[in-house]
Structure formats: structure tokens, C-alpha cells
Coordinates of C-alpha atoms in Angstrom, one line a residue:
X1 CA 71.5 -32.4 -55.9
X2 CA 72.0 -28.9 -54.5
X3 CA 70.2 -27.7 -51.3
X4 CA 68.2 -25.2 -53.6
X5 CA 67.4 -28.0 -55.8
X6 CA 65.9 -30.1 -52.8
X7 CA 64.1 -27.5 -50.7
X8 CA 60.3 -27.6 -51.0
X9 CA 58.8 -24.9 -52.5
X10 CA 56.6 -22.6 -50.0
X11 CA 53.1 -22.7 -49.1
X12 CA 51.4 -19.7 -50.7
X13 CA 49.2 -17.8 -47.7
X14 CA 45.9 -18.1 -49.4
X15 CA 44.0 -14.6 -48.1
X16 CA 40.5 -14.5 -47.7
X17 CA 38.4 -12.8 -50.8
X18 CA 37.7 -9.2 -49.8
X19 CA 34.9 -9.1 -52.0
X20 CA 33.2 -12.6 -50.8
X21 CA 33.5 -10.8 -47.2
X22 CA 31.9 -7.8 -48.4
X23 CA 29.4 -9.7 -49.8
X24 CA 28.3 -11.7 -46.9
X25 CA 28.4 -9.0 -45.2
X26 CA 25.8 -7.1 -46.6
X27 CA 23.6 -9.6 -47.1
X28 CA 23.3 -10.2 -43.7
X29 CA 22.7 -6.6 -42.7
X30 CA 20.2 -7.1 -45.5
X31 CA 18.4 -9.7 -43.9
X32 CA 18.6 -8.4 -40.6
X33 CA 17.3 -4.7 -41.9
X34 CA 14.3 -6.5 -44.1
X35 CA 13.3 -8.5 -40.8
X36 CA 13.3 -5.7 -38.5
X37 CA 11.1 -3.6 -41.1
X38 CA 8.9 -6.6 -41.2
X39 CA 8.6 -6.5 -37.5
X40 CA 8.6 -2.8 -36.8
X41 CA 7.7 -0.8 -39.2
X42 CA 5.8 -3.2 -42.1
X43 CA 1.8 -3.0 -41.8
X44 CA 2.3 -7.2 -42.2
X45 CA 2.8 -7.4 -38.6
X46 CA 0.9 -5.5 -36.9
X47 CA -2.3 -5.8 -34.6
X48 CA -5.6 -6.0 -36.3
X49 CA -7.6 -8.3 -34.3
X50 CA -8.6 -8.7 -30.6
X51 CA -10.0 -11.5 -29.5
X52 CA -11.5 -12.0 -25.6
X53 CA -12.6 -15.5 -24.5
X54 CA -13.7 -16.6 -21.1
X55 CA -16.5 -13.9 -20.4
X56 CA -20.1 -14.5 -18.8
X57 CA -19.9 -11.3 -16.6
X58 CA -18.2 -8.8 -19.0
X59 CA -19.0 -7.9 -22.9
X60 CA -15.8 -8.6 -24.7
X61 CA -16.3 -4.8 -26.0
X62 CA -15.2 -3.9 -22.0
X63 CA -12.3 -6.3 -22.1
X64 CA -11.2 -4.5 -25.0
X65 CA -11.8 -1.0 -23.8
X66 CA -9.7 -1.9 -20.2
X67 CA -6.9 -3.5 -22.4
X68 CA -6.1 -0.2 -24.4
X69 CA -4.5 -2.2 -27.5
X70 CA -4.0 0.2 -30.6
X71 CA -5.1 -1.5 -33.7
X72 CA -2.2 -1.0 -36.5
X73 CA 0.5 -1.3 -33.3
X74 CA 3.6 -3.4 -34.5
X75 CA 3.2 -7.0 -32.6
X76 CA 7.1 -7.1 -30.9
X77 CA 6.0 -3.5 -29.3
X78 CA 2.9 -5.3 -27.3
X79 CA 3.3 -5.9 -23.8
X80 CA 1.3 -9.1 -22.8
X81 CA 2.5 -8.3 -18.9
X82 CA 1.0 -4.4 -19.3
X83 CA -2.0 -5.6 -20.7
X84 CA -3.1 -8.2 -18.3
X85 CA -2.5 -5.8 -15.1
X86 CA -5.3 -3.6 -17.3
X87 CA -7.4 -6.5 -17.9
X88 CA -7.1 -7.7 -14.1
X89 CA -8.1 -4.4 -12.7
X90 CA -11.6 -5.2 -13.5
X91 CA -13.7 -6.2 -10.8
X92 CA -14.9 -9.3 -12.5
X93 CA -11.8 -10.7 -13.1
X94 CA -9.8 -13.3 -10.8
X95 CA -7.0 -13.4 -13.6
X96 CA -6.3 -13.1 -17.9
X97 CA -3.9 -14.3 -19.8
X98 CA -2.5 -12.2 -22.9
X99 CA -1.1 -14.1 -26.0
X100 CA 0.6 -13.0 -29.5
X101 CA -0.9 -14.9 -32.5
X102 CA 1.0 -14.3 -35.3
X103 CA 0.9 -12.6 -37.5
X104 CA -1.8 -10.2 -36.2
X105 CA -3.9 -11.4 -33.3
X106 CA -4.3 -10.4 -30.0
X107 CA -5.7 -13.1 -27.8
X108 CA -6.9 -12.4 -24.2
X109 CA -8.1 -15.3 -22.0
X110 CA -10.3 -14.0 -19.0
X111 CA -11.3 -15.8 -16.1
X112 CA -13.8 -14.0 -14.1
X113 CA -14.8 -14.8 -10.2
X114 CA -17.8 -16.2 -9.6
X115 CA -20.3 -14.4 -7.3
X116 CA -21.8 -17.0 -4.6
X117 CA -23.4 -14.2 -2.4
X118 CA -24.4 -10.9 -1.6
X119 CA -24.9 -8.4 0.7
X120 CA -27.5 -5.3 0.4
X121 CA -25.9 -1.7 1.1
X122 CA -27.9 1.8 0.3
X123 CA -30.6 0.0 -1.8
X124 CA -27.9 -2.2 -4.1
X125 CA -26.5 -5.2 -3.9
X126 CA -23.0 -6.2 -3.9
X127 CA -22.4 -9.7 -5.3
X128 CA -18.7 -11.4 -4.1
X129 CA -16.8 -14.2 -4.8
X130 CA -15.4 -16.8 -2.2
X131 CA -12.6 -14.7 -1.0
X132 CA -15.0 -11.6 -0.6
X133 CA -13.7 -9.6 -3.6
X134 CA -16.7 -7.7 -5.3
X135 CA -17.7 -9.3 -8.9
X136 CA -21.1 -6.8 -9.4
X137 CA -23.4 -4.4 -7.7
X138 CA -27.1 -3.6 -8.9
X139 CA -30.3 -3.1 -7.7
X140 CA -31.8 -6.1 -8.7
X141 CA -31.9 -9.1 -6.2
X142 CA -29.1 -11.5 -7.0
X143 CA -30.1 -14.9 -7.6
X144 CA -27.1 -16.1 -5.4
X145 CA -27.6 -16.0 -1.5
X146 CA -27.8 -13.4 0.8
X147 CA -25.4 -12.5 2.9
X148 CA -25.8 -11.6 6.5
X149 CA -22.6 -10.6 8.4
X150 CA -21.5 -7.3 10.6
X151 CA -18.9 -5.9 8.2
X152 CA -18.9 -7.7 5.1
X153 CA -15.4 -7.8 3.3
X154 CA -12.4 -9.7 2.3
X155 CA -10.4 -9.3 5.5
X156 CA -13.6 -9.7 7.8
X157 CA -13.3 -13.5 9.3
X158 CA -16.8 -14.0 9.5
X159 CA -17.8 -13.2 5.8
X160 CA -15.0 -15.7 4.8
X161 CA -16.3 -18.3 6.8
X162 CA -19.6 -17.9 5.6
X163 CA -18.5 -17.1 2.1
X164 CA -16.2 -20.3 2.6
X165 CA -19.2 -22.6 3.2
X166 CA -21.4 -21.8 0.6
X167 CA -18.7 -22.3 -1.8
X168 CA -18.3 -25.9 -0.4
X169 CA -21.7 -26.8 -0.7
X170 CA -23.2 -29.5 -3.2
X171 CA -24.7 -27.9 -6.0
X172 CA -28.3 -29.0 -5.5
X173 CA -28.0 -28.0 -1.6
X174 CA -26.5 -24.6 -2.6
X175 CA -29.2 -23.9 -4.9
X176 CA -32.0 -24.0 -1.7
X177 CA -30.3 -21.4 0.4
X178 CA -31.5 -18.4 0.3
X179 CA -29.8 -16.6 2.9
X180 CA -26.0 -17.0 4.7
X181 CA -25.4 -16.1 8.2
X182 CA -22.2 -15.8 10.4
X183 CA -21.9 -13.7 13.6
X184 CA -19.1 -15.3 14.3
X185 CA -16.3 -17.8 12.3
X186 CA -18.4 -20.9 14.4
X187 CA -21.5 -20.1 14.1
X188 CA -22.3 -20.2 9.9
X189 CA -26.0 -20.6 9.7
X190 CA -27.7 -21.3 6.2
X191 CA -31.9 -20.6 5.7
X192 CA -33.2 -22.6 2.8
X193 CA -36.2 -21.4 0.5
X194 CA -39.0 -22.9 2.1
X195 CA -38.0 -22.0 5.5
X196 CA -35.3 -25.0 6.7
X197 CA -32.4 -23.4 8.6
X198 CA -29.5 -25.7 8.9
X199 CA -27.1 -24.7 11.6
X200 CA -23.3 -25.1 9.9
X201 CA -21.1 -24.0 12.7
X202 CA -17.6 -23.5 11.4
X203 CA -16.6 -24.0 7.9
X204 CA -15.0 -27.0 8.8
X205 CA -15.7 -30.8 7.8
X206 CA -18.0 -29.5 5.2
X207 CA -18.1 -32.8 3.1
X208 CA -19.5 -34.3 6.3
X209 CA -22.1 -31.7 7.8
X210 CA -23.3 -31.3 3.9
X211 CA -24.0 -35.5 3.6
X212 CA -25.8 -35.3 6.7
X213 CA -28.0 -32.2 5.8
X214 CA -29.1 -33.8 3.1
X215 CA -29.9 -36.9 4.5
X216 CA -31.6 -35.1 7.0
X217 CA -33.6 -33.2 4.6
X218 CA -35.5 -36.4 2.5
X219 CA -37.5 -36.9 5.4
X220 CA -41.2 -37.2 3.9
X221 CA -42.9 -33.9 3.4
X222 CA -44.8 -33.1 6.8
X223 CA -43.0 -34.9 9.0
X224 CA -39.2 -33.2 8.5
X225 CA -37.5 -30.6 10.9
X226 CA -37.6 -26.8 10.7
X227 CA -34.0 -26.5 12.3
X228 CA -31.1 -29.2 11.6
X229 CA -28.0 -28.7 13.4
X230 CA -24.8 -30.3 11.8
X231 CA -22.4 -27.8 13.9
X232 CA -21.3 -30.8 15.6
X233 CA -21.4 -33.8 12.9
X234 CA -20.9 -36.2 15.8
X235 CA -24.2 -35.5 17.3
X236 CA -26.8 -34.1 14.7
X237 CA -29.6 -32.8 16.7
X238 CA -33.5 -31.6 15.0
X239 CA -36.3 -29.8 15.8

């Protein structure tokens, strides 16, 4: 045989179809330019409800109002991070919580302080949560306790001891006191309704000074203490 008659014949290059490329191609920027629409310009994605949960102390309507969502606003254009610094600037609220529910909800979780005193100032009174922070003011008397410090607020030690202790305190022996005192950090004073004052001391070994309070306290009628003094829960001392 000759050497042309032996040699293999060559591989053909097989080329990619133009048109199956072309095709693919715009397919894709089909699908890409139909899901943006959807997502930015389509009315099937936008925001048409807001819902607020977690509120005793607000209306919903004012969570709303702070939050400043658009109704109609395309749902990849909200901000959850934006809207929760609005929502948080309230005074009622410790924090919120801002989520997407597709495709056209607007869900905003609130979780507001809780007031456990006040203090009067001008004729109002200024309800505040355990770290001080104002929650509501009016001019009706709270049915928390009042507070009775030199310069009530959230840096001031004092009010955070006293705020500190209430917060600590079992709910049935919270629910007696009627007023909150602190001159000082160690010397936290509680006056019950009914006229008991229970000498606290410092916010510390509250658990303790609480369980001995009480115990204190179901002494039969007539024969109890004014004044119980758990300052120092090694030695309780009456009178």
C-alpha cells in the first residue's frame, strides 16, 4: 500500500453553531431582563402591606408612621437596616426587627421596654425602664412605682440601683411597692401600699433579701413590723 493509501484521514474541527450561541444568548438576557422587571419595575412585587407585631405601648398606626415605608415601593429597594433605626428611635422601643415577606409584605417585630417606675417632674410623670431610658410621660399616676432619687437618669448610679431592684423583685412583692428610694447605690429603700418599708441596701443578693422580705411579711396581721431591714441578709433586723 502507498503512504497516501494508509494515512488516516483527518479529524474535521467541529465549530460551535453560531446560531445555537446566539440563541442561548438571548434567552438568558431574556430571563435576566423579565426578572429584573419583575423585581423592579412590575407592580407584582411591590409593598402593599405593613404589618407591626409586638406592641402594648404603641398603636401599630405609629410604628407605621416612624417607619416611613411607601406602599407601591418595589420589595429589593427596601432597606430593613433603615427602617429599624426609624422604628428604634421611638422611645418605647428597646429594639425591632424588619423582615421581607414575599411577595408583598412588610413585617416589623417591636419590642418595647417595659416601664417599672417613675418619677414626677413639672406636674407629669416620666415612666422608665430598668436601664432608666424613658418609655412614656403623662399626667396621670403610673401604676408602676414611684421613683425617688436626686437626679433621675440613665447614667445616674443611684436610679440604676433602685431601678435595678425593682426589676429583680418577685412579681407579687413588686406589685406592693408603691414607692422606690435610693440616696445613695447602698441604701435602696422600698415603701409598700399599706405602709411597710423594707430597707434593700444595695442591689445586690436580691434573690436572698427578696425570700426573706417575704417571709418576714406573713407575720399575722397586727403583730408584723413597720420597718424590715434585709440590707444585710446575714442579720435581718425589725421594728
Amino acid at each position: 500500500m502507498t503512504e497516501a493509501g494508509t494515512r488516516r484521514p483527518a479529524r474535521r474541527t467541529r465549530r460551535p453553531d453560531r446560531w445555537k450561541v446566539l440563541f442561548v444568548g438571548l434567552l438568558v438576557a431574556a430571563v435576566l431582563g423579565v426578572s429584573g422587571w419583575a423585581l423592579l419595575g412590575s407592580r407584582l412585587l411591590v409593598v402593599r402591606h405593613v404589618e407591626v407585631t409586638g406592641t402594648k405601648l404603641l398603636t401599630p398606626d405609629r410604628v407605621a408612621a416612624a417607619a416611613g415605608i411607601r406602599l407601591g415601593l418595589p420589595m429589593v429597594r427596601l432597606h430593613p437596616d433603615d427602617v429599624r433605626r426609624r422604628v428604634a428611635g421611638l422611645h418605647e422601643v428597646a429594639s425591632a426587627r424588619v423582615e421581607r415577606h414575599w411577595p408583598a409584605t412588610v413585617r416589623i417585630v417591636v419590642r418595647e421596654r417595659v416601664p417599672v417606675a417613675a418619677y414626677q417632674r413639672g406636674g407629669r410623670y416620666f415612666q422608665v425602664d430598668t436601664g432608666g431610658f424613658p418609655v412614656r410621660d403623662g399626667t396621670a399616676v403610673p401604676d408602676v412605682p414611684l421613683l425617688t432619687v436626686g437626679a433621675p437618669s440613665p447614667t445616674d448610679p443611684p436610679t440604676l440601683a433602685a431601678l435595678r431592684v425593682v426589676g429583680e423583685l418577685p412579681g407579687g412583692l413588686r406589685a406592693k411597692v408603691a414607692e422606690v428610694s435610693a440616696p445613695t447605690v447602698e441604701s435602696v429603700t422600698l415603701r409598700l401600699r399599706g405602709g411597710l418599708t423594707i430597707v434593700w441596701g444595695s442591689p445586690e443578693r436580691a434573690g436572698e433579701k427578696a425570700r426573706l422580705a417575704e417571709a418576714v411579711m406573713r407575720t399575722p396581721a397586727g403583730r408584723g413590723p413597720r420597718t424590715i431591714d434585709v440590707s444585710s441578709p446575714d442579720v435581718i433586723t425589725t421594728r
